[in-house]
Short mmCIF file of C-alpha atoms and ligand atoms in Angstrom, two decimals:
data_model
loop_
_atom_site.label_atom_id
_atom_site.label_comp_id
_atom_site.label_asym_id
_atom_site.label_seq_id
_atom_site.Cartn_x
_atom_site.Cartn_y
_atom_site.Cartn_z
CA MET A 1446 -37.50 133.63 140.32
CA ALA A 1447 -41.08 134.97 141.47
CA ASP A 1448 -42.39 131.82 143.26
CA ASP A 1449 -38.80 130.78 144.73
CA ALA A 1450 -40.31 131.93 148.79
CA GLY A 1451 -43.12 130.14 148.14
CA GLU A 1452 -46.95 130.76 148.93
CA GLY A 1453 -47.36 132.63 151.79
CA GLU A 1454 -43.76 132.83 152.80
CA GLN A 1455 -42.12 136.85 153.27
CA TYR A 1456 -39.52 137.90 151.28
CA GLY A 1457 -36.94 139.49 153.66
CA LEU A 1458 -33.02 140.97 153.32
CA LEU A 1459 -30.76 140.61 155.51
CA LEU A 1460 -28.00 143.43 155.87
CA TYR A 1461 -25.14 143.64 158.09
CA TYR A 1462 -20.79 143.85 159.13
CA LYS A 1463 -18.47 143.47 161.55
CA TYR A 1464 -14.99 144.30 162.03
CA ALA A 1465 -13.57 141.76 163.90
CA SER A 1466 -10.09 139.99 163.42
CA VAL A 1467 -10.75 136.62 161.70
CA PRO A 1468 -8.68 134.15 163.16
CA ASP A 1469 -9.21 131.59 159.97
CA LEU A 1470 -10.73 132.67 156.64
CA ASP A 1471 -11.78 129.61 154.99
CA GLU A 1472 -13.43 128.09 157.96
CA LEU A 1473 -15.50 131.48 158.10
CA VAL A 1474 -16.07 131.17 154.24
CA SER A 1475 -17.04 127.48 154.13
CA PHE A 1476 -19.51 128.27 157.29
CA TYR A 1477 -21.04 130.90 155.14
CA GLN A 1478 -21.36 128.61 151.68
CA SER A 1479 -22.46 125.87 153.75
CA ASN A 1480 -25.45 128.04 156.37
CA CYS A 1481 -25.91 130.31 153.03
CA SER A 1482 -26.88 126.94 150.48
CA SER A 1483 -28.43 125.29 153.25
CA LEU A 1484 -31.16 128.29 153.89
CA GLY A 1485 -31.31 129.21 150.37
CA LEU A 1486 -30.34 132.31 151.10
CA LEU A 1487 -28.36 134.49 147.55
CA GLY A 1488 -26.41 137.61 147.60
CA ARG A 1489 -22.84 138.10 148.69
CA VAL A 1490 -20.68 137.55 151.38
CA ARG A 1491 -17.49 139.39 151.69
CA VAL A 1492 -15.13 138.21 154.37
CA ALA A 1493 -11.38 139.75 154.95
CA PRO A 1494 -8.72 139.16 157.82
CA HIS A 1495 -10.51 142.13 159.95
CA GLY A 1496 -13.99 141.21 159.47
CA VAL A 1497 -17.18 140.43 157.00
CA ASN A 1498 -19.82 142.60 155.07
CA VAL A 1499 -23.72 140.43 154.25
CA THR A 1500 -25.64 141.62 152.01
CA VAL A 1501 -28.36 138.24 151.67
CA GLY A 1502 -32.41 137.80 150.41
CA GLY A 1503 -34.27 134.99 150.83
CA LYS A 1504 -37.01 133.63 153.14
CA LEU A 1505 -37.50 136.18 156.12
CA SER A 1506 -37.57 132.92 158.66
CA SER A 1507 -34.25 131.71 156.70
CA LEU A 1508 -32.84 135.21 157.50
CA GLU A 1509 -33.44 134.59 160.89
CA LYS A 1510 -32.22 131.24 160.96
CA HIS A 1511 -28.49 132.32 159.79
CA ILE A 1512 -28.82 135.54 162.65
CA GLU A 1513 -29.11 132.64 164.82
CA ALA A 1514 -26.17 130.69 162.96
CA VAL A 1515 -23.66 133.87 163.37
CA LYS A 1516 -24.53 135.31 166.92
CA ALA A 1517 -23.66 131.49 168.20
CA ARG A 1518 -19.65 132.48 166.78
CA THR A 1519 -18.16 135.25 169.59
CA LEU A 1520 -16.57 136.95 166.78
CA PHE A 1521 -20.06 138.54 165.91
CA GLU A 1522 -20.39 139.83 169.38
CA GLY A 1523 -22.82 142.64 168.86
CA THR A 1524 -23.17 142.97 165.44
CA ASP A 1525 -26.25 145.10 164.03
CA PHE A 1526 -28.31 142.53 161.85
CA LYS A 1527 -30.29 144.80 159.55
CA LEU A 1528 -33.70 142.24 158.70
CA ALA A 1529 -36.17 144.10 156.60
CA SER A 1530 -38.94 142.64 154.65
CA SER A 1531 -38.96 142.78 150.96
CA HIS A 1532 -40.89 142.48 147.69
CA GLN A 1533 -38.64 139.73 145.74
CA PRO A 1534 -36.35 141.49 142.57
CA LEU A 1535 -38.74 143.41 139.90
CA ASN A 1536 -36.83 142.07 136.83
CA ASP A 1537 -33.67 139.90 136.59
CA ARG A 1538 -32.01 142.24 134.67
CA VAL A 1539 -31.95 144.73 138.49
CA ALA A 1540 -31.56 141.08 140.49
CA LYS A 1541 -28.06 140.77 138.15
CA GLU A 1542 -27.14 143.76 139.08
CA CYS A 1543 -27.58 144.07 142.82
CA GLY A 1544 -25.81 140.30 142.84
CA PHE A 1545 -29.30 138.19 143.53
CA THR A 1546 -29.17 135.49 140.80
CA SER A 1547 -26.85 133.70 143.10
CA LEU A 1548 -24.84 133.96 146.28
CA SER A 1549 -20.80 134.81 146.12
CA VAL A 1550 -19.46 133.90 148.82
CA ARG A 1551 -15.05 135.68 148.67
CA ILE A 1552 -12.23 136.57 150.58
CA VAL A 1553 -11.37 140.22 149.74
CA ASP A 1554 -8.58 142.65 151.26
CA GLU A 1555 -10.83 145.11 152.39
CA LEU A 1556 -14.01 145.16 153.20
CA VAL A 1557 -14.73 148.12 151.22
CA THR A 1558 -12.04 149.57 149.19
CA PHE A 1559 -11.18 152.77 150.54
CA SER A 1560 -8.44 153.78 148.16
CA SER A 1561 -7.43 152.14 144.26
CA HIS A 1562 -3.91 153.58 145.25
CA PRO A 1563 -1.89 150.42 146.58
CA LEU A 1564 0.74 153.04 148.33
CA LEU A 1565 -2.46 154.18 150.39
CA LYS A 1566 -2.55 151.91 153.76
CA SER A 1567 -5.74 151.85 154.19
CA PRO A 1568 -6.66 153.29 158.50
CA ASN A 1569 -7.35 152.10 161.12
CA ILE A 1570 -10.48 151.05 162.16
CA SER A 1571 -9.63 151.22 165.81
CA ASN A 1572 -9.17 155.18 165.05
CA ALA A 1573 -12.73 155.41 163.96
CA GLY A 1574 -15.11 158.65 164.83
CA ARG A 1575 -17.40 158.18 167.69
CA HIS A 1576 -20.84 155.75 167.30
CA LEU A 1577 -23.77 158.53 167.54
CA SER A 1578 -27.07 156.63 167.97
CA ALA A 1579 -30.26 157.72 165.22
CA VAL A 1580 -31.69 159.42 168.46
CA GLU A 1581 -28.40 161.09 169.24
CA PHE A 1582 -27.61 161.88 165.64
CA HIS A 1583 -31.13 163.06 165.21
CA SER A 1584 -30.68 165.03 168.40
CA VAL A 1585 -27.22 166.83 167.46
CA LEU A 1586 -29.42 168.48 164.10
CA GLU A 1587 -31.93 169.02 166.17
CA SER A 1588 -29.84 171.20 169.19
CA ALA A 1589 -27.79 172.56 166.11
CA GLY A 1590 -30.78 175.00 165.70
CA LYS A 1591 -31.27 175.37 169.13
CA ILE A 1592 -27.98 176.52 169.86
CA LEU A 1593 -28.21 178.91 166.91
CA GLU A 1594 -31.03 180.99 167.95
CA GLU A 1595 -30.50 181.05 171.70
CA SER A 1596 -26.31 182.00 171.08
CA GLY A 1597 -26.94 183.90 167.86
CA ASN A 1598 -23.72 181.52 167.02
CA ASP A 1599 -23.12 181.00 163.78
CA ASN A 1600 -22.93 177.69 164.33
CA GLU A 1601 -19.69 176.92 162.15
CA GLY A 1602 -18.55 174.33 164.17
CA LEU A 1603 -20.70 171.74 163.03
CA VAL A 1604 -20.27 170.50 159.61
CA LEU A 1605 -22.51 167.11 157.99
CA LEU A 1606 -20.09 165.15 155.88
CA ASP A 1607 -21.92 162.71 153.62
CA ALA A 1608 -19.74 159.75 153.38
CA ARG A 1609 -21.62 158.16 149.87
CA ASN A 1610 -21.46 158.38 145.75
CA LEU A 1611 -22.81 161.49 144.41
CA TYR A 1612 -25.51 159.26 142.21
CA GLU A 1613 -26.42 158.34 146.11
CA THR A 1614 -26.53 161.51 147.73
CA ARG A 1615 -28.85 162.64 144.78
CA ILE A 1616 -31.62 160.92 145.82
CA GLY A 1617 -31.78 161.54 149.42
CA LYS A 1618 -29.90 163.51 151.61
CA PHE A 1619 -29.83 164.78 155.58
CA GLN A 1620 -30.84 168.33 155.55
CA SER A 1621 -30.24 170.82 158.69
CA PRO A 1622 -31.34 174.79 157.86
CA ASP A 1623 -28.27 175.32 160.46
CA VAL A 1624 -25.69 172.56 159.52
CA GLU A 1625 -23.23 173.41 156.80
CA THR A 1626 -23.58 170.35 154.29
CA LEU A 1627 -20.34 168.55 152.64
CA ASP A 1628 -22.06 166.18 149.70
CA PRO A 1629 -18.45 165.12 147.91
CA GLU A 1630 -20.06 164.33 144.65
CA ILE A 1631 -17.83 161.91 144.56
CA ARG A 1632 -18.15 158.18 141.82
CA GLN A 1633 -17.07 155.69 143.96
CA TYR A 1634 -16.00 155.22 148.01
CA SER A 1635 -12.21 154.72 146.47
CA ASP A 1636 -11.92 158.63 145.76
CA LEU A 1637 -13.34 159.59 149.14
CA HIS A 1638 -9.66 159.56 150.79
CA SER A 1639 -8.81 162.96 147.68
CA TRP A 1640 -11.91 164.43 148.80
CA ILE A 1641 -11.60 164.90 151.96
CA ASP A 1642 -7.58 165.35 151.79
CA ASP A 1643 -8.53 168.43 149.36
CA ASN A 1644 -10.58 169.42 151.80
CA ALA A 1645 -9.05 168.95 154.78
CA ASP A 1646 -9.61 173.29 155.33
CA ARG A 1647 -13.24 172.92 156.00
CA LEU A 1648 -12.96 169.79 157.83
CA GLN A 1649 -10.23 171.30 160.27
CA GLY A 1650 -11.31 171.71 164.41
CA LYS A 1651 -14.90 170.96 163.28
CA ASN A 1652 -17.32 168.41 164.48
CA ILE A 1653 -17.75 166.61 161.57
CA LEU A 1654 -20.83 164.82 161.33
CA MET A 1655 -20.54 161.40 159.48
CA TYR A 1656 -23.52 159.28 157.27
CA CYS A 1657 -23.82 156.88 155.05
CA THR A 1658 -26.01 154.10 153.80
CA GLY A 1659 -25.60 150.92 156.37
CA GLY A 1660 -22.89 152.66 158.65
CA ILE A 1661 -20.18 150.60 156.95
CA ARG A 1662 -18.35 153.47 154.72
CA CYS A 1663 -18.39 156.16 157.65
CA GLU A 1664 -15.62 153.07 160.15
CA MET A 1665 -13.11 153.63 157.62
CA ALA A 1666 -13.77 157.64 156.44
CA SER A 1667 -14.26 158.63 160.14
CA ALA A 1668 -10.49 156.92 160.52
CA TYR A 1669 -8.40 158.26 157.74
CA ILE A 1670 -10.31 162.02 158.72
CA ARG A 1671 -9.35 161.40 162.26
CA GLY A 1672 -5.55 160.24 161.43
CA LYS A 1673 -4.99 163.61 160.18
CA GLY A 1674 -4.38 164.67 163.77
CA THR A 1675 -4.87 168.07 165.52
CA GLY A 1676 -7.97 169.59 165.14
CA PHE A 1677 -9.78 166.52 162.89
CA GLU A 1678 -10.46 164.30 165.97
CA ASN A 1679 -14.03 165.14 166.93
CA VAL A 1680 -15.47 163.75 163.97
CA PHE A 1681 -18.73 161.26 164.50
CA GLN A 1682 -20.26 158.56 162.84
CA LEU A 1683 -24.46 157.40 162.46
CA TYR A 1684 -24.64 154.08 163.88
CA GLY A 1685 -26.45 151.73 161.61
CA GLY A 1686 -26.12 154.32 158.91
CA ILE A 1687 -29.11 156.40 157.45
CA GLN A 1688 -31.41 152.97 157.58
CA ARG A 1689 -31.25 152.33 161.04
CA TYR A 1690 -31.80 156.24 161.08
CA LEU A 1691 -35.57 155.73 159.41
CA ASP A 1692 -36.17 152.63 161.21
CA GLN A 1693 -36.09 155.47 164.18
CA PHE A 1694 -37.39 158.28 162.19
CA PRO A 1695 -40.44 156.74 159.73
CA ASP A 1696 -41.33 159.90 158.79
CA GLY A 1697 -37.71 160.77 157.73
CA GLY A 1698 -36.88 163.12 160.49
CA PHE A 1699 -34.01 165.02 159.15
CA PHE A 1700 -33.41 162.69 156.30
CA ARG A 1701 -35.01 164.09 153.22
CA GLY A 1702 -35.26 161.78 149.72
CA LYS A 1703 -34.36 158.30 149.87
CA ASN A 1704 -31.94 155.99 150.73
CA PHE A 1705 -29.93 154.79 148.26
CA VAL A 1706 -29.61 150.43 148.49
CA PHE A 1707 -27.30 148.17 147.03
CA ASP A 1708 -29.67 145.19 146.82
CA HIS A 1709 -32.88 144.45 143.96
CA ARG A 1710 -34.86 147.55 146.51
CA ILE A 1711 -32.87 150.35 144.54
CA SER A 1712 -33.62 152.59 147.59
CA VAL A 1713 -36.13 153.15 150.83
CA GLY A 1714 -38.03 156.18 151.57
CA SER A 1715 -39.62 157.61 154.67
CA SER A 1716 -43.28 157.89 154.61
CA ASP A 1717 -42.78 161.59 153.78
CA PRO A 1718 -43.53 161.56 149.78
CA ASN A 1719 -41.25 164.28 148.53
CA ILE A 1720 -38.67 163.75 145.74
CA LEU A 1721 -35.11 165.19 146.13
CA GLY A 1722 -34.57 163.61 142.62
CA THR A 1723 -34.61 165.05 139.60
CA CYS A 1724 -33.99 163.89 135.65
CA LEU A 1725 -31.04 164.67 134.28
CA LEU A 1726 -32.76 165.74 131.14
CA CYS A 1727 -35.44 168.21 132.30
CA GLY A 1728 -35.54 168.62 135.70
CA CYS A 1729 -38.37 167.70 137.11
CA CYS A 1730 -38.63 165.86 140.40
CA PHE A 1731 -37.64 161.75 139.38
CA ASP A 1732 -35.63 159.38 141.76
CA ASP A 1733 -36.84 155.83 140.54
CA TYR A 1734 -33.26 154.46 139.34
CA SER A 1735 -35.13 150.94 138.01
CA ALA A 1736 -34.72 151.81 134.27
CA ARG A 1737 -30.62 151.82 135.23
CA CYS A 1738 -29.59 154.55 132.92
CA ARG A 1739 -25.57 155.07 133.37
CA CYS A 1740 -23.14 157.76 131.64
CA ALA A 1741 -21.94 156.89 128.12
CA TYR A 1742 -18.77 158.20 129.67
CA CYS A 1743 -17.93 156.90 133.48
CA ARG A 1744 -20.96 153.80 133.41
CA MET A 1745 -22.71 156.48 136.79
CA LEU A 1746 -26.35 155.70 137.56
CA VAL A 1747 -28.22 158.93 136.29
CA LEU A 1748 -31.82 159.85 136.95
CA VAL A 1749 -33.57 159.64 133.49
CA CYS A 1750 -37.55 160.50 133.98
CA ASP A 1751 -39.61 158.59 132.00
CA ASN A 1752 -40.64 160.93 129.29
CA CYS A 1753 -37.12 161.58 128.51
CA ARG A 1754 -36.13 158.12 127.91
CA VAL A 1755 -34.99 157.17 124.44
CA ASP A 1756 -33.90 153.15 123.37
CA ALA A 1757 -30.29 153.44 123.45
CA GLY A 1758 -30.12 156.69 124.86
CA THR A 1759 -26.58 158.46 125.12
CA TYR A 1760 -26.51 160.09 129.07
CA VAL A 1761 -24.18 162.48 130.56
CA CYS A 1762 -23.30 162.64 133.98
CA GLU A 1763 -23.44 166.33 135.34
CA LEU A 1764 -19.63 165.25 136.86
CA CYS A 1765 -18.49 164.56 133.26
CA GLN A 1766 -20.13 167.85 132.10
CA LYS A 1767 -18.21 169.86 134.14
CA HIS A 1768 -15.33 167.77 133.24
CA GLY A 1769 -15.91 169.21 130.10
CA LYS A 1770 -16.76 164.84 128.69
CA GLY A 1771 -19.18 165.14 125.15
CA GLY A 1772 -18.59 168.55 124.32
CA PRO A 1773 -18.76 171.07 127.61
CA LEU A 1774 -21.27 172.78 127.98
CA VAL A 1775 -20.11 176.34 126.99
CA SER A 1776 -19.78 175.32 124.46
CA ALA A 1777 -23.13 174.35 123.58
CA VAL A 1778 -24.53 178.00 124.87
CA GLU A 1779 -21.80 179.65 122.46
CA ASP A 1780 -23.35 177.50 119.52
CA GLY A 1781 -26.37 179.78 119.83
CA ILE A 1782 -28.33 180.20 121.87
CA PRO A 1783 -28.32 184.16 122.24
CA GLU A 1784 -28.25 185.87 125.02
CA GLU A 1785 -31.02 187.51 126.48
CA SER A 1786 -32.59 183.96 125.79
CA LEU A 1787 -30.60 182.40 127.89
CA GLN A 1788 -31.74 184.94 130.64
CA GLN A 1789 -35.21 184.31 129.57
CA ILE A 1790 -35.17 180.58 130.37
CA ASP A 1791 -33.22 180.84 133.16
CA LEU A 1792 -35.84 182.44 134.94
CA LYS A 1793 -38.31 180.20 134.21
CA THR A 1794 -38.32 176.90 136.60
CA HIS A 1795 -39.93 173.39 136.30
CA PRO A 1796 -42.03 173.28 139.73
CA CYS A 1797 -42.43 169.90 141.24
CA PRO A 1798 -45.35 169.10 142.80
CA ARG A 1799 -43.93 169.26 146.14
CA GLY A 1800 -42.29 172.10 145.51
CA ILE A 1801 -38.73 170.30 146.03
CA GLY A 1802 -36.40 169.40 142.63
CA LYS A 1803 -36.87 172.32 141.30
CA ARG A 1804 -34.13 173.74 138.63
CA PRO A 1805 -33.73 176.29 135.51
CA ILE A 1806 -34.74 174.71 132.44
CA LEU A 1807 -32.00 176.39 130.75
CA HIS A 1808 -30.64 172.90 132.19
CA GLN A 1809 -32.76 171.00 130.02
CA THR A 1810 -31.83 173.14 126.94
CA LEU A 1811 -27.99 172.22 126.90
CA ASN A 1812 -28.84 168.43 128.23
CA ALA A 1813 -30.92 167.81 125.29
CA MET A 1814 -27.82 169.68 123.45
CA LEU A 1815 -25.40 167.63 124.58
CA ILE A 1816 -26.99 164.42 124.31
CA LEU A 1817 -27.41 165.26 120.33
CA ARG A 1818 -23.94 166.24 120.37
CA VAL A 1819 -22.58 162.81 121.98
CA SER A 1820 -25.10 160.99 120.16
CA LEU A 1821 -24.13 162.55 116.74
ZN1 LIG B 97 -36.99 163.71 132.15
ZN1 LIG B 98 -20.08 160.55 133.77
#
C-alpha cells in the first residue's frame, strides 16, 4: 500500500466525532460510503442514532475534500476535525489491526461502548462535563501549583482522571506535581463505569479534570459521573483530548510521554523525548507498541522491548499478574529466591537514560519466572 498516495502526495489521517441526533441513519451511511469510496479513504466510520465517530486515512487533499463535504451538512455544525499529516501504515499487520486496509461504514447502537451490561443505560450526553480548551486545561493545572504555594492548601479539591485504558496510560499521561492523579487501570472503556462506582468516594466533592485521546470517551464518562448527583457536579473534560492539547503545547506541557492512538501511527509524541513506558520484562524504558505483543490471558497490549522479545513469547500483563493469572507472583517468590537476595535485588534499579521509568530489577526476575511458568 506504500504507493497509494502517489508521488509527492502527502498522506494524512482524519479523526472526528459528533454527538447529534441523526435523523436518517441509512442516508448518512450512504453519504459516507459514496464520499469515502470516491475519495479513496480507508478506515472506520461509525454511525449511531446519536452521532458519528470517524477515523479515516488517505491523501491529505482527499481528506480536506471530505471535511468540506461533511461541513456542508448542518448536522455537523461545530465539529472539531483533527487532521494530521502522517506516514502510511508501516506494515500490513499494523494496517490491518488498525482497520486501514479497507473502508468500514457501520450503524452501531453506541459510538463507544460505555457498558457491556445490557441493563445499564448509557448516560445522557447532554449532562456531560464542561469542556475546557487545551489552554484552559493547562492553566488549571498550572494554577493548581500556584494556589498551593500561596495558600498552603493541599489542593485536595482537584483530581486528574484518565478515562483511558491501562495500555494507553502506560506510555503517556498528564502529570502535575500538585494534583492528585487517578488512573483507573482498566483494560477497556466498558470497564470504566464500574471503576467509577467503586471509587465514587475519591471523586465526590472534587473538581474532576478528565481527559482521553480525542475527547469522545470523556463525553459519556463525565455524564455518568455527573449523573451520580450531589458532590459530582464539577466535572471538566479536555476538549479535543490529548490530541488537541499536544497541538497547542508541542513541548508536551503537563503531558508526559506519548499519546496512544488507534490508528497506524500507534502513538504520537511531543518534542519532549522522555519515555514513560517500561518493558514488562526487564523494566527498561520502552514505549513502542509496533511489535503488537499481547497478554496471553486477556489479549491486552503489553510492552516488551527488543531485547526481551522472543518468537511466540508468552506474556502476562500486569493486571493478570495482579489477579493471579499464570501462577501468582508470590508463589514465584516462595519457589526459591531467598529473602535477603530479594532485598538486595530490590535496591538495584534499572536506570533509564533520561531518568524516567526506573523499575526495580526484582520485577524482571519475577516476570522472567512467570514467563517461564506460563510457557511450560
Ligand atoms: Zn526488556
Ligand atoms: Zn492480561
